[in-house]
PDB file of C-alpha atoms in Angstrom:
ATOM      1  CA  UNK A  18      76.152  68.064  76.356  1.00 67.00           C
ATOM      2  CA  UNK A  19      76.242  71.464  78.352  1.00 70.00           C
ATOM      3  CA  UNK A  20      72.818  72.854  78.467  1.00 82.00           C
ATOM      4  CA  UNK A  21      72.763  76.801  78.186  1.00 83.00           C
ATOM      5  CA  UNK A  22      71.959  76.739  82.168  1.00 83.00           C
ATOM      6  CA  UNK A  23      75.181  75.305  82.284  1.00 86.00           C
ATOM      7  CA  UNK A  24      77.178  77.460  80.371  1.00 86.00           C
ATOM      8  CA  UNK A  25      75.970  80.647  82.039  1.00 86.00           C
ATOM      9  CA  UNK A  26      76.717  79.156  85.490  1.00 88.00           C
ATOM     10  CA  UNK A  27      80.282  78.461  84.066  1.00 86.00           C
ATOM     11  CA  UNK A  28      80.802  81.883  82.525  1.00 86.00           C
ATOM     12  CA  UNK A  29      79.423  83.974  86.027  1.00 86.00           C
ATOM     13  CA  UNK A  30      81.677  80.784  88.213  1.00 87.00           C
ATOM     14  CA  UNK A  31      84.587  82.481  86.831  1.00 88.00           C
ATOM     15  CA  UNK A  32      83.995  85.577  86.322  1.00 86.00           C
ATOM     16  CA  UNK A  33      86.458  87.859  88.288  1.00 83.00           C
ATOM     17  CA  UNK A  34      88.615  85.000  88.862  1.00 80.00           C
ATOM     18  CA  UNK A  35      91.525  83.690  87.536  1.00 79.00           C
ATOM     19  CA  UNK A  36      91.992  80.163  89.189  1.00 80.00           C
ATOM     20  CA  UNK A  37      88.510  79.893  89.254  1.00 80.00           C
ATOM     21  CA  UNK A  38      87.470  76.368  87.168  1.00 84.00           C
ATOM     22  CA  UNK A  39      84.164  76.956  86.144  1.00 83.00           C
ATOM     23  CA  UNK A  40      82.790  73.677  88.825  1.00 87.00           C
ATOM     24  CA  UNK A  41      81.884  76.066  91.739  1.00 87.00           C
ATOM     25  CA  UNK A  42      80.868  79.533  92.406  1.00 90.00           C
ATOM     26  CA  UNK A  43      81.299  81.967  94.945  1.00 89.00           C
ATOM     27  CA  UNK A  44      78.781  84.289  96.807  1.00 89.00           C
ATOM     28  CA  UNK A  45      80.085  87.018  95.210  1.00 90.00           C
ATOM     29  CA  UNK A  46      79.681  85.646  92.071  1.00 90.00           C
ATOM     30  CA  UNK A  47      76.008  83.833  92.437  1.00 88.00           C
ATOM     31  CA  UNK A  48      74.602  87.710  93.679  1.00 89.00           C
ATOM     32  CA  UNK A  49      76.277  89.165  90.662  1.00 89.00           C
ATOM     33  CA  UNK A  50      74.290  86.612  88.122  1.00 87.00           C
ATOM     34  CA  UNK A  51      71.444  87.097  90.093  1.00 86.00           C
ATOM     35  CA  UNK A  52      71.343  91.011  89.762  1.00 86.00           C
ATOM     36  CA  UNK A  53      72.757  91.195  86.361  1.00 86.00           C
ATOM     37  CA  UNK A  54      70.122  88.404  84.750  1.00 83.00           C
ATOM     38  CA  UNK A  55      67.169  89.708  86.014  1.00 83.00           C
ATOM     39  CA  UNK A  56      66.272  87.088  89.071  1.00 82.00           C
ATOM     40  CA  UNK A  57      66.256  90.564  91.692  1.00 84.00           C
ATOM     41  CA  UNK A  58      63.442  92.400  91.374  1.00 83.00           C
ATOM     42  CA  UNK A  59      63.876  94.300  94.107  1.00 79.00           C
ATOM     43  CA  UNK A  60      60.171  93.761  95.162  1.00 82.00           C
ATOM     44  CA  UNK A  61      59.438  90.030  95.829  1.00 85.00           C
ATOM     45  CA  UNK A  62      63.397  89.258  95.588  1.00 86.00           C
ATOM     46  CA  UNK A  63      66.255  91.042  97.027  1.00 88.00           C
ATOM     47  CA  UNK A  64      69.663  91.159  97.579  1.00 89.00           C
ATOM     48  CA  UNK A  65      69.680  89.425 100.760  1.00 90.00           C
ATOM     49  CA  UNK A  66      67.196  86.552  99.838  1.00 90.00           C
ATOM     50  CA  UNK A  67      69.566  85.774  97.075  1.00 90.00           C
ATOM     51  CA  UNK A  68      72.438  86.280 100.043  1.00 92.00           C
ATOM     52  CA  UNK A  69      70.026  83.973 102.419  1.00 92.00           C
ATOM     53  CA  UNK A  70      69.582  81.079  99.487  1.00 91.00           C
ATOM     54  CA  UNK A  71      73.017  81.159  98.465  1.00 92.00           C
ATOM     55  CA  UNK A  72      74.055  80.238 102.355  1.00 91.00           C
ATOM     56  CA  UNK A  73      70.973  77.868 103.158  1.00 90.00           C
ATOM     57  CA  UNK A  74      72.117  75.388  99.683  1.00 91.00           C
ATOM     58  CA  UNK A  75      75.896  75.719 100.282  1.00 89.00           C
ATOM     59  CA  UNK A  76      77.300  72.761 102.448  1.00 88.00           C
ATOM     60  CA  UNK A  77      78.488  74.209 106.094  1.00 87.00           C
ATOM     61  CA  UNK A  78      82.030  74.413 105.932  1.00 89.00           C
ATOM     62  CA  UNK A  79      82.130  75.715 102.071  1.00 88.00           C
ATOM     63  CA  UNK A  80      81.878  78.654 100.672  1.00 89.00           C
ATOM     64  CA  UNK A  81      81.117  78.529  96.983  1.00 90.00           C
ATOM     65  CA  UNK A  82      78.452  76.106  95.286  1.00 90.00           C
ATOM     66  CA  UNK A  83      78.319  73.435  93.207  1.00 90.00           C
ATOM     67  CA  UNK A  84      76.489  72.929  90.139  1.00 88.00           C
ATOM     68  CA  UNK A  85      73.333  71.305  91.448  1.00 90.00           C
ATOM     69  CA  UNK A  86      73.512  73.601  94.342  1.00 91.00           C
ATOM     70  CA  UNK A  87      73.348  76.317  92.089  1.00 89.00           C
ATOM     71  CA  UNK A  88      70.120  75.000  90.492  1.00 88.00           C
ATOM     72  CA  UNK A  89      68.165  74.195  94.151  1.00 89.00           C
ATOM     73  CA  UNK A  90      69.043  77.774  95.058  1.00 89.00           C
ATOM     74  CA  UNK A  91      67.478  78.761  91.616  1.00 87.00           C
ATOM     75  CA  UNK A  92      64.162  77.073  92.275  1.00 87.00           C
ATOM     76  CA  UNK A  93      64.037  78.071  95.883  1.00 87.00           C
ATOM     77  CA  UNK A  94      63.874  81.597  94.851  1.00 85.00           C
ATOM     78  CA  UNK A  95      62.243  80.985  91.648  1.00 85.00           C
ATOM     79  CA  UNK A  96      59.157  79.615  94.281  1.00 84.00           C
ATOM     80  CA  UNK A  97      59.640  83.110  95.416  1.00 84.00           C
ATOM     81  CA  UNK A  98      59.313  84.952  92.816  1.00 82.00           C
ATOM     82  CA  UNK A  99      57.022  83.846  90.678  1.00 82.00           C
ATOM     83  CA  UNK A 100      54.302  82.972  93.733  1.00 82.00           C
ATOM     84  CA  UNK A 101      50.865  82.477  91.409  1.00 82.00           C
ATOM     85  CA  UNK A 102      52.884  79.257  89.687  1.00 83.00           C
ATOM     86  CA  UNK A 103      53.571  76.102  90.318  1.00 81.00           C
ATOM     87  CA  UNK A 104      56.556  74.760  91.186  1.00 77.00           C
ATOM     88  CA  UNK A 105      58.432  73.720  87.937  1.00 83.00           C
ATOM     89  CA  UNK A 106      56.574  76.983  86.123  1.00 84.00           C
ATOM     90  CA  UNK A 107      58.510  79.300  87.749  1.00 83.00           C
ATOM     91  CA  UNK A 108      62.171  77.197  87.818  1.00 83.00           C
ATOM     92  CA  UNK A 109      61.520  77.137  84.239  1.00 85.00           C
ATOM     93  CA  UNK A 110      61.010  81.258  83.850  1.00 83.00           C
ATOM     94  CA  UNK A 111      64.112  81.866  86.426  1.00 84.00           C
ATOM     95  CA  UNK A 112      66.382  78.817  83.976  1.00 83.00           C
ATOM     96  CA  UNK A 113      65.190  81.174  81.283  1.00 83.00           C
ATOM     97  CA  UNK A 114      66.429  84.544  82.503  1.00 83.00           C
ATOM     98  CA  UNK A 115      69.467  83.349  83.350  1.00 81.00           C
ATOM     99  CA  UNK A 116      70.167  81.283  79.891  1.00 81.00           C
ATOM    100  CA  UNK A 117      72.834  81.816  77.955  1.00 77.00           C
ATOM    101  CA  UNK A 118      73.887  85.047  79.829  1.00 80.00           C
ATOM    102  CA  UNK A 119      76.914  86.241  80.446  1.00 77.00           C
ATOM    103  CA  UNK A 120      78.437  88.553  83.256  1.00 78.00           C
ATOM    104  CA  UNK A 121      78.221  92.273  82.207  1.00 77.00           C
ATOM    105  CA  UNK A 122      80.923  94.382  83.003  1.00 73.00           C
ATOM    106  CA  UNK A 123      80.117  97.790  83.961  1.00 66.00           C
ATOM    107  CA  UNK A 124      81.729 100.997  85.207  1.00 61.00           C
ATOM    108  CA  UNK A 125      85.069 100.041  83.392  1.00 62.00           C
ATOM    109  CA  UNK A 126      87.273 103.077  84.378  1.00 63.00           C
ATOM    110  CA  UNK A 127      88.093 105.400  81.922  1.00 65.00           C
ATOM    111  CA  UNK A 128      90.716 107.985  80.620  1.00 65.00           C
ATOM    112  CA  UNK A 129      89.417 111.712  82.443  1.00 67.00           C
ATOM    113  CA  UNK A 130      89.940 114.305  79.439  1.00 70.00           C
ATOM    114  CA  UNK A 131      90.774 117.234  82.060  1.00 78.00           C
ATOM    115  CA  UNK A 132      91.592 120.908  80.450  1.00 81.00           C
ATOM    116  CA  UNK A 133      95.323 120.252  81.813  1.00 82.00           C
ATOM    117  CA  UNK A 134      96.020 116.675  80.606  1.00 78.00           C
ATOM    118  CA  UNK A 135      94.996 118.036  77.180  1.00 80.00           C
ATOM    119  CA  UNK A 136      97.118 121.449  77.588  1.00 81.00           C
ATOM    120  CA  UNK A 137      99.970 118.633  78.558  1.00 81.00           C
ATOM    121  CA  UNK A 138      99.678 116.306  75.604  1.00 80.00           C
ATOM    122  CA  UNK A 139      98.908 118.806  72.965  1.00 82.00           C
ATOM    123  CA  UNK A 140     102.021 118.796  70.645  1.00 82.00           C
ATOM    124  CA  UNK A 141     101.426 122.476  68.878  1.00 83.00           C
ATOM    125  CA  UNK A 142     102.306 124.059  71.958  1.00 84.00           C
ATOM    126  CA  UNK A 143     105.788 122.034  72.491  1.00 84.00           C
ATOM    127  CA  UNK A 144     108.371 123.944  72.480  1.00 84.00           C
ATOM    128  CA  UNK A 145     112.886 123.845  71.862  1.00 83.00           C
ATOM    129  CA  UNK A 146     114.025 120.159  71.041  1.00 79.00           C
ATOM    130  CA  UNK A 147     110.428 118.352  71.397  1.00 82.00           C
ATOM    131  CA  UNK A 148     108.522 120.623  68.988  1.00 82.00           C
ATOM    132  CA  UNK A 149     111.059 118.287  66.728  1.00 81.00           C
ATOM    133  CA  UNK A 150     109.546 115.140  67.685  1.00 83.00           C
ATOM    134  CA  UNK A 151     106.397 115.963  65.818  1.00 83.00           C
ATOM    135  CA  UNK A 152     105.457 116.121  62.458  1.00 83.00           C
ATOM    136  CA  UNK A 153     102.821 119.129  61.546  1.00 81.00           C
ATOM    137  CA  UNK A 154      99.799 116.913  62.411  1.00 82.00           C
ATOM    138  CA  UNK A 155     101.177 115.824  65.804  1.00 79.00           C
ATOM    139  CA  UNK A 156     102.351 112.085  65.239  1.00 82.00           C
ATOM    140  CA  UNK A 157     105.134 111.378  66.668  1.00 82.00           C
ATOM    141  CA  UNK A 158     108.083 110.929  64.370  1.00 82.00           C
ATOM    142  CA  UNK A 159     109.474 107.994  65.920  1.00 80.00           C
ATOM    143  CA  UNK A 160     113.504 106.991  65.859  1.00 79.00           C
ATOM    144  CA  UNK A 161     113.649 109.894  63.595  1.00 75.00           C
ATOM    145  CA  UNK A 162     112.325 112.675  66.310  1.00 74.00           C
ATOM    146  CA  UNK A 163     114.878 111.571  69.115  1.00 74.00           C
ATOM    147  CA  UNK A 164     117.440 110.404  67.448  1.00 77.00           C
ATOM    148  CA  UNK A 165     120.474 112.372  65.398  1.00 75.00           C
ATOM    149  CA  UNK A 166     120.524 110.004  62.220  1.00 74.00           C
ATOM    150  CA  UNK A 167     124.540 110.446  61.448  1.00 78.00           C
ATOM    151  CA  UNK A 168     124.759 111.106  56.966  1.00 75.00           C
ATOM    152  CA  UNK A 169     127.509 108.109  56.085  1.00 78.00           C
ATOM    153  CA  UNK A 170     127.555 109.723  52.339  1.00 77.00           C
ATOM    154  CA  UNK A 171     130.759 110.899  52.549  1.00 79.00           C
ATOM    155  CA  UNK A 172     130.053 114.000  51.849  1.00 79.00           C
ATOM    156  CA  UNK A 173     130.376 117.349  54.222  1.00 80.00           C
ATOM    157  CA  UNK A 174     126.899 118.802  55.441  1.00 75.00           C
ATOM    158  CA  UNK A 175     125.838 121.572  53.673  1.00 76.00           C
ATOM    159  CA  UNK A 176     127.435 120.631  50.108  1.00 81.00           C
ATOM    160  CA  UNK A 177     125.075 121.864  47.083  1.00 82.00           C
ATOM    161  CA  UNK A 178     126.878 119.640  44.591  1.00 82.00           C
ATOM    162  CA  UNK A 179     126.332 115.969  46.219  1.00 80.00           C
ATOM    163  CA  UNK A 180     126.144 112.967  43.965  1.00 77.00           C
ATOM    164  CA  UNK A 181     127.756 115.149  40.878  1.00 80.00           C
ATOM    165  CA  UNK A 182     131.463 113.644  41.527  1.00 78.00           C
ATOM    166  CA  UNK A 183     129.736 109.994  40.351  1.00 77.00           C
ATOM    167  CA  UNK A 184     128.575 111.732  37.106  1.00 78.00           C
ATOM    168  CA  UNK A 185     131.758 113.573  36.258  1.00 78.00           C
ATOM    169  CA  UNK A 186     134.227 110.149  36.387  1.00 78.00           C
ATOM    170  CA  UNK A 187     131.761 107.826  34.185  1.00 76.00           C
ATOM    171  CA  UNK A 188     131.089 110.651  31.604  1.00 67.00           C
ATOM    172  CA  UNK A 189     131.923 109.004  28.775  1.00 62.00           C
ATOM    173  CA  UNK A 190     135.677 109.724  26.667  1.00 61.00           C
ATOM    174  CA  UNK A 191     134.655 109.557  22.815  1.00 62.00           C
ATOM    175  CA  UNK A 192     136.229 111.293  21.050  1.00 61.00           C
ATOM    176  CA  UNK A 193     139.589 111.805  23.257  1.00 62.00           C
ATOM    177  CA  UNK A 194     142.483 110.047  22.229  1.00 61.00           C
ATOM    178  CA  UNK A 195     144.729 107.533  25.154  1.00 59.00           C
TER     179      UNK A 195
END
């Protein structure tokens, strides 16, 4: 049974990282949890305490941290943060900040609507063969906007009459004799 500890330790472990397993995590990773669950204050804890922890629990020649590492660095700073209680008080409040978390992901890049990309991509103002690709509400027509789609009716382009030669040979013949 994974506790919800667990699972958030798992979730930050990987975070970022593709061959990651979910068993250890790096610095990188255990300063990120720490900032994004709450555990940095900014007052009592900082970002180099949790920096500090991380290397004082990690084995020497490591440089990620296992499991139980992960919860000895908690309490160490947990004694730190929460000062007026005991010693299993305060791992319990830092367990529960960090509980069922998961990595937040912010400052996602996104698409810059600048005056000239929008002059660029605005399909009323296209002009010769492109204005075809484009219906009147600027989709894009598809196959059908690039492509010449060749008439295989048999009849020449531009003929008013097309379809009437079908009509005229099945009419029917009553009344004509053989």
């Amino acid at each position: 049974m994974i506790t919800a500890l667990e699972e958030s330790f798992r979730r930050f472990a990987v975070h970022g990282d593709t061959r990651a397993t979910g068993k250890e995590m790096h610095g990188k990773n255990w300063s990120k949890l720490c900032k994004d669950c709450g555990v940095i204050d900014g007052k009592n804890i900082t970002l180099t305490d949790v920096d500090i922890v991380f290397s004082k629990v990690k084995k020497k020649s490591c440089r990620t941290i296992t499991y139980d590492e992960f919860k000895a660095a908690l309490g160490e700073l947990a004694r730190k943060k929460y000062k007026d209680k005991s010693g299993e008080e305060a791992e319990a409040e830092v367990f529960k900040l960090i509980e069922g978390k998961s990595p937040v992901i912010s400052g996602v890049t996104r698409a810059v609507a600048s005056p000239t990309v929008s002059r660029l991509t605005d399909t009323t103002k296209f002009t010769g063969s492109h204005k075809e690709r484009f219906d009147e509400t600027g989709r894009g027509k598809g196959k059908a906007g690039r492509v010449d789609i060749v008439d295989t009716s048999g009849y020449v382009s531009g003929y008013k009459h097309q379809g009437s030669y079908e009509k005229k040979v099945t009419k029917p013949t009553a009344g004509r004799p053989m």
